[in-house]
Structures are given as structure tokens and as C-alpha cells.
N, CA, C and O atoms as a Tripos MOL2 file, in Angstrom:
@<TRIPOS>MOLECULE
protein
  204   203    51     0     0
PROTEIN
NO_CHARGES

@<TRIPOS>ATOM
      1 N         -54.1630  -27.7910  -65.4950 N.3       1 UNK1
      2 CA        -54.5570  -27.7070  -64.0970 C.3       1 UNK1
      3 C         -54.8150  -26.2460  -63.7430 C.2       1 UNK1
      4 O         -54.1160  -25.3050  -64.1180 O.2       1 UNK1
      5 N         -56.0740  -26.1580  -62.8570 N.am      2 UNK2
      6 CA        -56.4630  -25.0030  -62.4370 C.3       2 UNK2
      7 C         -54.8980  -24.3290  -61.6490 C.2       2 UNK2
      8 O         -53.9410  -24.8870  -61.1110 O.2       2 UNK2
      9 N         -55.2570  -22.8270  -61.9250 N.am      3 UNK3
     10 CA        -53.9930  -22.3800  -60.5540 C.3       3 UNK3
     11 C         -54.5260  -22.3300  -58.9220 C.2       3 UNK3
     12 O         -53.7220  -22.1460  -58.0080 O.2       3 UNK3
     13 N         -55.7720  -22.4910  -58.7220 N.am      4 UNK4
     14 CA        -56.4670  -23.2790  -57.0920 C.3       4 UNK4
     15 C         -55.3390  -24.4750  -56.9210 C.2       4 UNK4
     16 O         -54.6290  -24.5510  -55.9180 O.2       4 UNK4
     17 N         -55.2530  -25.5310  -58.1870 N.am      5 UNK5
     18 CA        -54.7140  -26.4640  -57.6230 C.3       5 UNK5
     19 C         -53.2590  -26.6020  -57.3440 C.2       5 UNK5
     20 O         -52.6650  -27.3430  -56.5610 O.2       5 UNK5
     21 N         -52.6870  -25.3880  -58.4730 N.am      6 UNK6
     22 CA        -51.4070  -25.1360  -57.8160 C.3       6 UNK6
     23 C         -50.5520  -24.7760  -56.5350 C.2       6 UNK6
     24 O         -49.5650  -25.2530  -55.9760 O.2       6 UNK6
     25 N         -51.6310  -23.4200  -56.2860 N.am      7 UNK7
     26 CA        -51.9540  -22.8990  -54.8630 C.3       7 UNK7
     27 C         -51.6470  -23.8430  -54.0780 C.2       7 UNK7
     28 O         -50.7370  -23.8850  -53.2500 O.2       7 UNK7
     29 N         -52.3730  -24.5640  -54.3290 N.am      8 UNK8
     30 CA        -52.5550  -26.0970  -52.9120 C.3       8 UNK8
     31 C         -51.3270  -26.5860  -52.9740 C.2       8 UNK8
     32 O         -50.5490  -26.3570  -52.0480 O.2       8 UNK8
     33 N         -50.9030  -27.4100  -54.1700 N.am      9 UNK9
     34 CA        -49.2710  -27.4500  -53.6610 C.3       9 UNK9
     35 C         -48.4380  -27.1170  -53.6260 C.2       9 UNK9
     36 O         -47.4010  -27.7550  -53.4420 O.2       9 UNK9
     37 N         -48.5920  -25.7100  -53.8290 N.am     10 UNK10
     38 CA        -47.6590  -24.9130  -53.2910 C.3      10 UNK10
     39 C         -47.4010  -24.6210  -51.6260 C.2      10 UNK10
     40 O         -46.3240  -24.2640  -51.1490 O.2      10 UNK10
     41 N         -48.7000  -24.8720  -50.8430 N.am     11 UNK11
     42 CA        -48.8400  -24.3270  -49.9250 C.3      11 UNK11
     43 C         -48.2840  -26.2960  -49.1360 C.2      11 UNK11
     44 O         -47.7030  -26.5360  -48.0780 O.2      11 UNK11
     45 N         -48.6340  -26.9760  -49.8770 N.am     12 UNK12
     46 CA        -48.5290  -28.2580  -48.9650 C.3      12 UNK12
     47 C         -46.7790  -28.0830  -49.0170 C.2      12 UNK12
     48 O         -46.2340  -28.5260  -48.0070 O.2      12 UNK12
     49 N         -45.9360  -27.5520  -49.9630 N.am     13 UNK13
     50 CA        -44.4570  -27.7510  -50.7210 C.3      13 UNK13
     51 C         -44.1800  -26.8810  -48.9490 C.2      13 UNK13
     52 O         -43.8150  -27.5710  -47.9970 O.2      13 UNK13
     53 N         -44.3650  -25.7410  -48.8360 N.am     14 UNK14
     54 CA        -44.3570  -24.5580  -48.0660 C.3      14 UNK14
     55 C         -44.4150  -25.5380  -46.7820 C.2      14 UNK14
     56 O         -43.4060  -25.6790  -46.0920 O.2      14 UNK14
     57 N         -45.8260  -26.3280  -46.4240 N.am     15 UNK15
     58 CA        -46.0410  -26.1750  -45.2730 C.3      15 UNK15
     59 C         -44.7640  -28.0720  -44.6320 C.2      15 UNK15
     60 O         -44.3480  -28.3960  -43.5190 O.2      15 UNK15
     61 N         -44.6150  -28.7830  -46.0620 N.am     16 UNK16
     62 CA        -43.6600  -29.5960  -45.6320 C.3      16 UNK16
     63 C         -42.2910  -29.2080  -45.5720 C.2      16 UNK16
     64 O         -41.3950  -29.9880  -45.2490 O.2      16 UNK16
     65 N         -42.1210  -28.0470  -45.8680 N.am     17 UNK17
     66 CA        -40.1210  -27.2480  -45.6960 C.3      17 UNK17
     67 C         -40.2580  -26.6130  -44.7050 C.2      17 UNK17
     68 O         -39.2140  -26.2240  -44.1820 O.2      17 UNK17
     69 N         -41.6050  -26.2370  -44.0240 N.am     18 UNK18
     70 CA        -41.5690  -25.8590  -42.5780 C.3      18 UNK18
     71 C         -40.9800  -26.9590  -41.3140 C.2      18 UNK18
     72 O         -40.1760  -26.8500  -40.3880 O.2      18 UNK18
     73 N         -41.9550  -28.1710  -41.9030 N.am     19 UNK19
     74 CA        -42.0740  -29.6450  -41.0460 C.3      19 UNK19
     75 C         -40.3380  -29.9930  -40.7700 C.2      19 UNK19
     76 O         -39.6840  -30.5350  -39.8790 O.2      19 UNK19
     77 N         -40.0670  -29.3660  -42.0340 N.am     20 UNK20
     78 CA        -38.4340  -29.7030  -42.1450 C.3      20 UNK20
     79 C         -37.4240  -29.5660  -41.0410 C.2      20 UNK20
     80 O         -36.6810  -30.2650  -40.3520 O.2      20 UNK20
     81 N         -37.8360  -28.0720  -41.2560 N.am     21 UNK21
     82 CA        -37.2980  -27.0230  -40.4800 C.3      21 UNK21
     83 C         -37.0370  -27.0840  -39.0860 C.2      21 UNK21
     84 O         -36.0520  -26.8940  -38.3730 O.2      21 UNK21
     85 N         -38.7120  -27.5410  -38.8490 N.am     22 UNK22
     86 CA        -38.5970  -27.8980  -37.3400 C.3      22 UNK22
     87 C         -38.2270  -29.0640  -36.7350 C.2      22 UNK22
     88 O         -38.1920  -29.0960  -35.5050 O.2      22 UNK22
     89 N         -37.9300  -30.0760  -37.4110 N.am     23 UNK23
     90 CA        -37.6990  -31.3340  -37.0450 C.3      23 UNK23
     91 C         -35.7970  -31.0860  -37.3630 C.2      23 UNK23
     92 O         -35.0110  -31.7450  -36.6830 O.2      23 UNK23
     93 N         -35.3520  -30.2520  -38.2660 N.am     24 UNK24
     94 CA        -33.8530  -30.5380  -37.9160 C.3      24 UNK24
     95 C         -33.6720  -29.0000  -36.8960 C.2      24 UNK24
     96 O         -32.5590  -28.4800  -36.8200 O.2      24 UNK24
     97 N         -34.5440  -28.5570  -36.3650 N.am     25 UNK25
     98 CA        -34.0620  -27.2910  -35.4710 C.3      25 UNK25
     99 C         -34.1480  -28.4550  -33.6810 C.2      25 UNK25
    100 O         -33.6850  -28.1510  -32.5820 O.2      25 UNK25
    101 N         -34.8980  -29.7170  -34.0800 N.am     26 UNK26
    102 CA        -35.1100  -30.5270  -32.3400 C.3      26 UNK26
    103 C         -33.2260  -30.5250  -32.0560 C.2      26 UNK26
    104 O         -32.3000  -30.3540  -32.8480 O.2      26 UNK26
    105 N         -33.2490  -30.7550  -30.8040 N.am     27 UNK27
    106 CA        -31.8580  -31.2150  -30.5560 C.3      27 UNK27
    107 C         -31.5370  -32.5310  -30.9100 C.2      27 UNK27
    108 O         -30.3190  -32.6480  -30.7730 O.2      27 UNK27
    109 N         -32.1890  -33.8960  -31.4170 N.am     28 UNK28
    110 CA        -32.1340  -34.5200  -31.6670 C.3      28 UNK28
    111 C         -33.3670  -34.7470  -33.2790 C.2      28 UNK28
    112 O         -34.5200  -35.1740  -33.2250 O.2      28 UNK28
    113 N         -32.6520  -34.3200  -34.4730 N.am     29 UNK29
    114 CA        -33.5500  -34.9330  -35.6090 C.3      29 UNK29
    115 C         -33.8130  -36.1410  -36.0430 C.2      29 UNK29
    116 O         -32.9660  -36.9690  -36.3780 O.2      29 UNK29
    117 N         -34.5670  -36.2320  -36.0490 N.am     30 UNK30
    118 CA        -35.4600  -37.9100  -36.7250 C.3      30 UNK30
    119 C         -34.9910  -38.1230  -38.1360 C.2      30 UNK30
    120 O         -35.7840  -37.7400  -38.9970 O.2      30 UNK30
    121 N         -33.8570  -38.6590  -38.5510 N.am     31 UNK31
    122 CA        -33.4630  -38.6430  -39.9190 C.3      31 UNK31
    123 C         -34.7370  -39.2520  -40.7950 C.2      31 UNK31
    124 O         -35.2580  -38.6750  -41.7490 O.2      31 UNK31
    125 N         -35.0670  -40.3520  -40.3410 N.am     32 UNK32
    126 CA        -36.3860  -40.8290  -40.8400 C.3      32 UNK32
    127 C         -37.3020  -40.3570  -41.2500 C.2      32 UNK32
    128 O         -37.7710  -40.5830  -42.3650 O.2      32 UNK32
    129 N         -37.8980  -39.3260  -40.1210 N.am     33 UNK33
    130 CA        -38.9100  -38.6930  -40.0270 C.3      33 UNK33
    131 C         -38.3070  -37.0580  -41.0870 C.2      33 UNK33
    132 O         -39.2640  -36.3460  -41.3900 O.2      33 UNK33
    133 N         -36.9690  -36.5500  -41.5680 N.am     34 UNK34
    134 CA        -36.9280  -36.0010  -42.1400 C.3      34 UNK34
    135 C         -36.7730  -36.3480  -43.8320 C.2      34 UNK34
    136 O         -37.3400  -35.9130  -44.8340 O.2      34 UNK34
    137 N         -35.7420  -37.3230  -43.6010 N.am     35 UNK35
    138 CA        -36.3810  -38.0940  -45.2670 C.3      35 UNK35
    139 C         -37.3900  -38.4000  -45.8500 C.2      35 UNK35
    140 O         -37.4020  -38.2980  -47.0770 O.2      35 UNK35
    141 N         -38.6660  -38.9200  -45.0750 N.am     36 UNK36
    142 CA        -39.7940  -39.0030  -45.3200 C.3      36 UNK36
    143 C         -40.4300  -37.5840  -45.8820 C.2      36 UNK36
    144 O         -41.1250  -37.5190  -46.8960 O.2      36 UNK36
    145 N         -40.0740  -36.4600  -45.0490 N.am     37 UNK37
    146 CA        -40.7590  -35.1400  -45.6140 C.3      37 UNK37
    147 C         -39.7630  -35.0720  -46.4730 C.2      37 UNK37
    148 O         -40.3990  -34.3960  -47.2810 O.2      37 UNK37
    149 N         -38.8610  -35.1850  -46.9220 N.am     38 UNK38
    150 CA        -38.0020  -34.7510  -47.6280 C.3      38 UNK38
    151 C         -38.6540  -35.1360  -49.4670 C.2      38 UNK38
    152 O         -38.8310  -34.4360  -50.4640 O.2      38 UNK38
    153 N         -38.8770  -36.8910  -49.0850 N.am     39 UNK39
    154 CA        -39.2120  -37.5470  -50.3280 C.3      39 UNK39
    155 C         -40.7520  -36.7920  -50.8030 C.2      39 UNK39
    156 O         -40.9910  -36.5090  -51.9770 O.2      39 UNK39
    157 N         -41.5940  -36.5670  -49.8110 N.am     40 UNK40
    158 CA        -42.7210  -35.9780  -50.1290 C.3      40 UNK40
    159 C         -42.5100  -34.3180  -50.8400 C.2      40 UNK40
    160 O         -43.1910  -34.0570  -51.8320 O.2      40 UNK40
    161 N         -41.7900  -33.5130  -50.4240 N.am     41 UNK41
    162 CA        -41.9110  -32.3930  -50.9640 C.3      41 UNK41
    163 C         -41.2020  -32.6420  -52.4710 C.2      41 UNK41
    164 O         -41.2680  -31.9080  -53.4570 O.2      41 UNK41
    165 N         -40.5340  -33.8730  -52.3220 N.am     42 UNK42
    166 CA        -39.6990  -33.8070  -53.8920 C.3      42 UNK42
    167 C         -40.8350  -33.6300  -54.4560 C.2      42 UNK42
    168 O         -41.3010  -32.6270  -54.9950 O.2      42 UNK42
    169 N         -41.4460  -35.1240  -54.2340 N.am     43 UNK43
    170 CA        -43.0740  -35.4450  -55.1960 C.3      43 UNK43
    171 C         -44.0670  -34.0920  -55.5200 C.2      43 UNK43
    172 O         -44.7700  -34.0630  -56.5300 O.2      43 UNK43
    173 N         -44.0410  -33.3150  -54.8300 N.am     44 UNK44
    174 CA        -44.8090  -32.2300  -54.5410 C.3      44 UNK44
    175 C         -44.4950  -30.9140  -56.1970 C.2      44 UNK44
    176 O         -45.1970  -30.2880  -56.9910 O.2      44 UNK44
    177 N         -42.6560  -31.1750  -55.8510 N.am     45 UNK45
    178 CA        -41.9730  -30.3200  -56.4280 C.3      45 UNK45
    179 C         -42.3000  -30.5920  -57.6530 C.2      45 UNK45
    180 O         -42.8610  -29.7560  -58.3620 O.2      45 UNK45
    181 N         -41.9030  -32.1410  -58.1810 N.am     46 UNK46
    182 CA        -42.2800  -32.6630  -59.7610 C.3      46 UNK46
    183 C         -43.2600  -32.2620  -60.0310 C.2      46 UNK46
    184 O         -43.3010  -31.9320  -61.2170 O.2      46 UNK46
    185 N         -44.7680  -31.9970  -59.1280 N.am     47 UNK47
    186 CA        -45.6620  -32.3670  -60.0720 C.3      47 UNK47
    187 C         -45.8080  -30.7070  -59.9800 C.2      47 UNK47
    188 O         -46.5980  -30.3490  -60.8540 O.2      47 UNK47
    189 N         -45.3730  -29.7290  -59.3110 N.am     48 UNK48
    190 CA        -45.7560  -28.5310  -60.0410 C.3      48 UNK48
    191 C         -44.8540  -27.9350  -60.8730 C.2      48 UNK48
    192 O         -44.9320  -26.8200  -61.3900 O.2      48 UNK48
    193 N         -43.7010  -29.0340  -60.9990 N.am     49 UNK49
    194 CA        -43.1060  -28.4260  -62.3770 C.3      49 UNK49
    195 C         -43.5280  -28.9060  -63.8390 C.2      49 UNK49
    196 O         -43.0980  -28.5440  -64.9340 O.2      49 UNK49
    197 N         -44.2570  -29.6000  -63.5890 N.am     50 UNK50
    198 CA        -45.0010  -29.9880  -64.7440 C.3      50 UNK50
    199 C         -46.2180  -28.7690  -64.9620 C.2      50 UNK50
    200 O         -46.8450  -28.9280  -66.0090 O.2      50 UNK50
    201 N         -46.5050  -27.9660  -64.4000 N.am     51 UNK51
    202 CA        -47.3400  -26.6820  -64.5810 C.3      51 UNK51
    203 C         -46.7270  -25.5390  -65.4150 C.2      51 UNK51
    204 O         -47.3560  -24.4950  -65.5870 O.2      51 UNK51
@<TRIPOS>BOND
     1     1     2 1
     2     2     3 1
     3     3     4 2
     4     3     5 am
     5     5     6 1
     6     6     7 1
     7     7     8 2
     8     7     9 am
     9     9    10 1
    10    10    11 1
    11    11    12 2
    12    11    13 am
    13    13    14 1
    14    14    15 1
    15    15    16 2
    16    15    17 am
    17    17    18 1
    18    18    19 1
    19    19    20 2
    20    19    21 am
    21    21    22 1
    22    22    23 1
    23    23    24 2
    24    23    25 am
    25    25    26 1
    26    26    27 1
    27    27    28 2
    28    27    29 am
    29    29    30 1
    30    30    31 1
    31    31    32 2
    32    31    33 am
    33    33    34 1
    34    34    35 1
    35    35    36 2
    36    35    37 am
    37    37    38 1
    38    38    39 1
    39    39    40 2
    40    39    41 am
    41    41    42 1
    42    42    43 1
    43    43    44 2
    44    43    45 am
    45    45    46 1
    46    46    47 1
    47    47    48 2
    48    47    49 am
    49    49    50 1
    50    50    51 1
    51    51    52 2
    52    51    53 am
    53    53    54 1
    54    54    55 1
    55    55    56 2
    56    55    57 am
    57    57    58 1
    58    58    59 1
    59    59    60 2
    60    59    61 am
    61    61    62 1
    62    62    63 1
    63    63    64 2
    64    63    65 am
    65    65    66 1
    66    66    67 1
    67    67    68 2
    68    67    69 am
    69    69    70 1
    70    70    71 1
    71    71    72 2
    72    71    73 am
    73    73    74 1
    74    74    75 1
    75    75    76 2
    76    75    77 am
    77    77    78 1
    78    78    79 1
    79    79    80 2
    80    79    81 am
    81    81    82 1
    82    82    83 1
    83    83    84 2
    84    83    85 am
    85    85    86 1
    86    86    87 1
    87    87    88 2
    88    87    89 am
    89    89    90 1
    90    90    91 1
    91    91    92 2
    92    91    93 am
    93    93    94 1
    94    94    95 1
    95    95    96 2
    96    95    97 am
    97    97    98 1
    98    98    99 1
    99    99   100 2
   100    99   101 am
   101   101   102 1
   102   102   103 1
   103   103   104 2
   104   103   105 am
   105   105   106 1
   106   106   107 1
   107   107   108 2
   108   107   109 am
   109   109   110 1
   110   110   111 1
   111   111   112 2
   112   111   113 am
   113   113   114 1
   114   114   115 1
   115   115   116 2
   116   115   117 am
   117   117   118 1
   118   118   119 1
   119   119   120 2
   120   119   121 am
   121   121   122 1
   122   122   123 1
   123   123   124 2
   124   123   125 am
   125   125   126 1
   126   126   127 1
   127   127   128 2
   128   127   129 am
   129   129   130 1
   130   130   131 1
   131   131   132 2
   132   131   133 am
   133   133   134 1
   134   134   135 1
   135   135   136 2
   136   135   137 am
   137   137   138 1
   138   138   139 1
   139   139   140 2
   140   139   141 am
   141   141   142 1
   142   142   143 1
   143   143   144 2
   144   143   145 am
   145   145   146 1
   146   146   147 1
   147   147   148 2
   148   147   149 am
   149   149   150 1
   150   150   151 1
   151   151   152 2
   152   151   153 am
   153   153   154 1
   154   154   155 1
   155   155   156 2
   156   155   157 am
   157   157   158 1
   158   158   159 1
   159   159   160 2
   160   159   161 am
   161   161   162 1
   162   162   163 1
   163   163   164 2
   164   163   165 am
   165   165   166 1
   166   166   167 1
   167   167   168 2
   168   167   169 am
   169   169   170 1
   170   170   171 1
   171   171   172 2
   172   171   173 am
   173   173   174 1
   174   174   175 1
   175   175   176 2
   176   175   177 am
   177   177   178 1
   178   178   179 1
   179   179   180 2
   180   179   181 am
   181   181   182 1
   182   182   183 1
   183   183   184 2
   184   183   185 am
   185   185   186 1
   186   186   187 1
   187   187   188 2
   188   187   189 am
   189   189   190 1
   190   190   191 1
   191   191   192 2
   192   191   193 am
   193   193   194 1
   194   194   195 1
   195   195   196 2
   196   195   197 am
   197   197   198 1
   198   198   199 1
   199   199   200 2
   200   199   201 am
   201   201   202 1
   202   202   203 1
   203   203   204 2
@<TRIPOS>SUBSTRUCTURE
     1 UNK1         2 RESIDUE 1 A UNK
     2 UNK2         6 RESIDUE 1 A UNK
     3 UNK3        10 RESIDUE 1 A UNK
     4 UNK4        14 RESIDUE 1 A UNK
     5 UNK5        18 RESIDUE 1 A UNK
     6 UNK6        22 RESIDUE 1 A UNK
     7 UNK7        26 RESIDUE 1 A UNK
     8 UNK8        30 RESIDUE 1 A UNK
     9 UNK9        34 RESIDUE 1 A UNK
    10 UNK10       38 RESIDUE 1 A UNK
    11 UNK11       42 RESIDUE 1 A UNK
    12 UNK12       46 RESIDUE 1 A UNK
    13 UNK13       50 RESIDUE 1 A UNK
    14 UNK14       54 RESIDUE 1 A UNK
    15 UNK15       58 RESIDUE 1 A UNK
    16 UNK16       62 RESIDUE 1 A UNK
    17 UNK17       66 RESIDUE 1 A UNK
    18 UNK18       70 RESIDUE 1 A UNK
    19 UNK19       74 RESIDUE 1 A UNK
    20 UNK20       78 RESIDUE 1 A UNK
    21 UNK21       82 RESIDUE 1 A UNK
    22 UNK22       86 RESIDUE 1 A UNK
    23 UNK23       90 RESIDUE 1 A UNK
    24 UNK24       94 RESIDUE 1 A UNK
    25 UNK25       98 RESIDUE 1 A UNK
    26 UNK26      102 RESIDUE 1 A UNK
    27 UNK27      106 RESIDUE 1 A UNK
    28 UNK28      110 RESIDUE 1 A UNK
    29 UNK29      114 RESIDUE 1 A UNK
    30 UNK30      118 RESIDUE 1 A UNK
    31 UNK31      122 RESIDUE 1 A UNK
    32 UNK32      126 RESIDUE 1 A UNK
    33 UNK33      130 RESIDUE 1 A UNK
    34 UNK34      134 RESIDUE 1 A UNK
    35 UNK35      138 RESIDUE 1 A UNK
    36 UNK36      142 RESIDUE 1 A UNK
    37 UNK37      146 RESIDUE 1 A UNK
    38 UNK38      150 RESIDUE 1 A UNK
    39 UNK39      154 RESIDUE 1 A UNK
    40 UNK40      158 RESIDUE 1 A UNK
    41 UNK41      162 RESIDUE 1 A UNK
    42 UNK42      166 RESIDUE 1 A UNK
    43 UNK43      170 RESIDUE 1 A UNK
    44 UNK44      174 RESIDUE 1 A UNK
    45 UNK45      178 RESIDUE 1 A UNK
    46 UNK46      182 RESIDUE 1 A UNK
    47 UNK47      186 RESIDUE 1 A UNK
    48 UNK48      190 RESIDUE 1 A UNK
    49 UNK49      194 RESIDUE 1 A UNK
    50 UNK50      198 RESIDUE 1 A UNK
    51 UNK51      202 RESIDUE 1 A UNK
């Protein structure tokens, strides 16, 4: 894999630990809505450790 395509998920890894961030900084977090980003950045994580 190109490193463009790494870039990219790196930046999607980045921009879903932000999503994180801000959803457990609400006074009330969406556990849902943070597991969901949670499971996605895993996926994110695997596939650029396969790089």
C-alpha cells in the first residue's frame, strides 16, 4: 500500500480519537455513540498495522 493511503488512515484514526474526545468531554456521553467510534478506530488501527 501506497503511504497516500496510509496518510488517510491515519488521519481518519486521528480524526475518530478526536470524535472520542468530544463526545466523552459532553456532560452526558453517548456510550453507544462512543463504542461505535471506538470499534471503528480499532478497525482503522489493524489495518495500518498491517503496513
Amino acid at each position: 500500500m501506497d503511504s497516500s493511503h496510509v496518510s488517510a488512515l491515519q488521519l481518519k484514526h486521528a480524526g475518530i480519537e478526536r470524535q472520542i474526545h468530544e463526545e466523552l468531554s459532553r456532560p452526558i456521553p453517548d456510550a453507544a455513540v462512543v463504542q461505535s467510534l471506538k470499534k471503528r478506530k480499532l478497525k482503522l488501527k489493524e489495518e495500518l498495522a498491517r503496513f
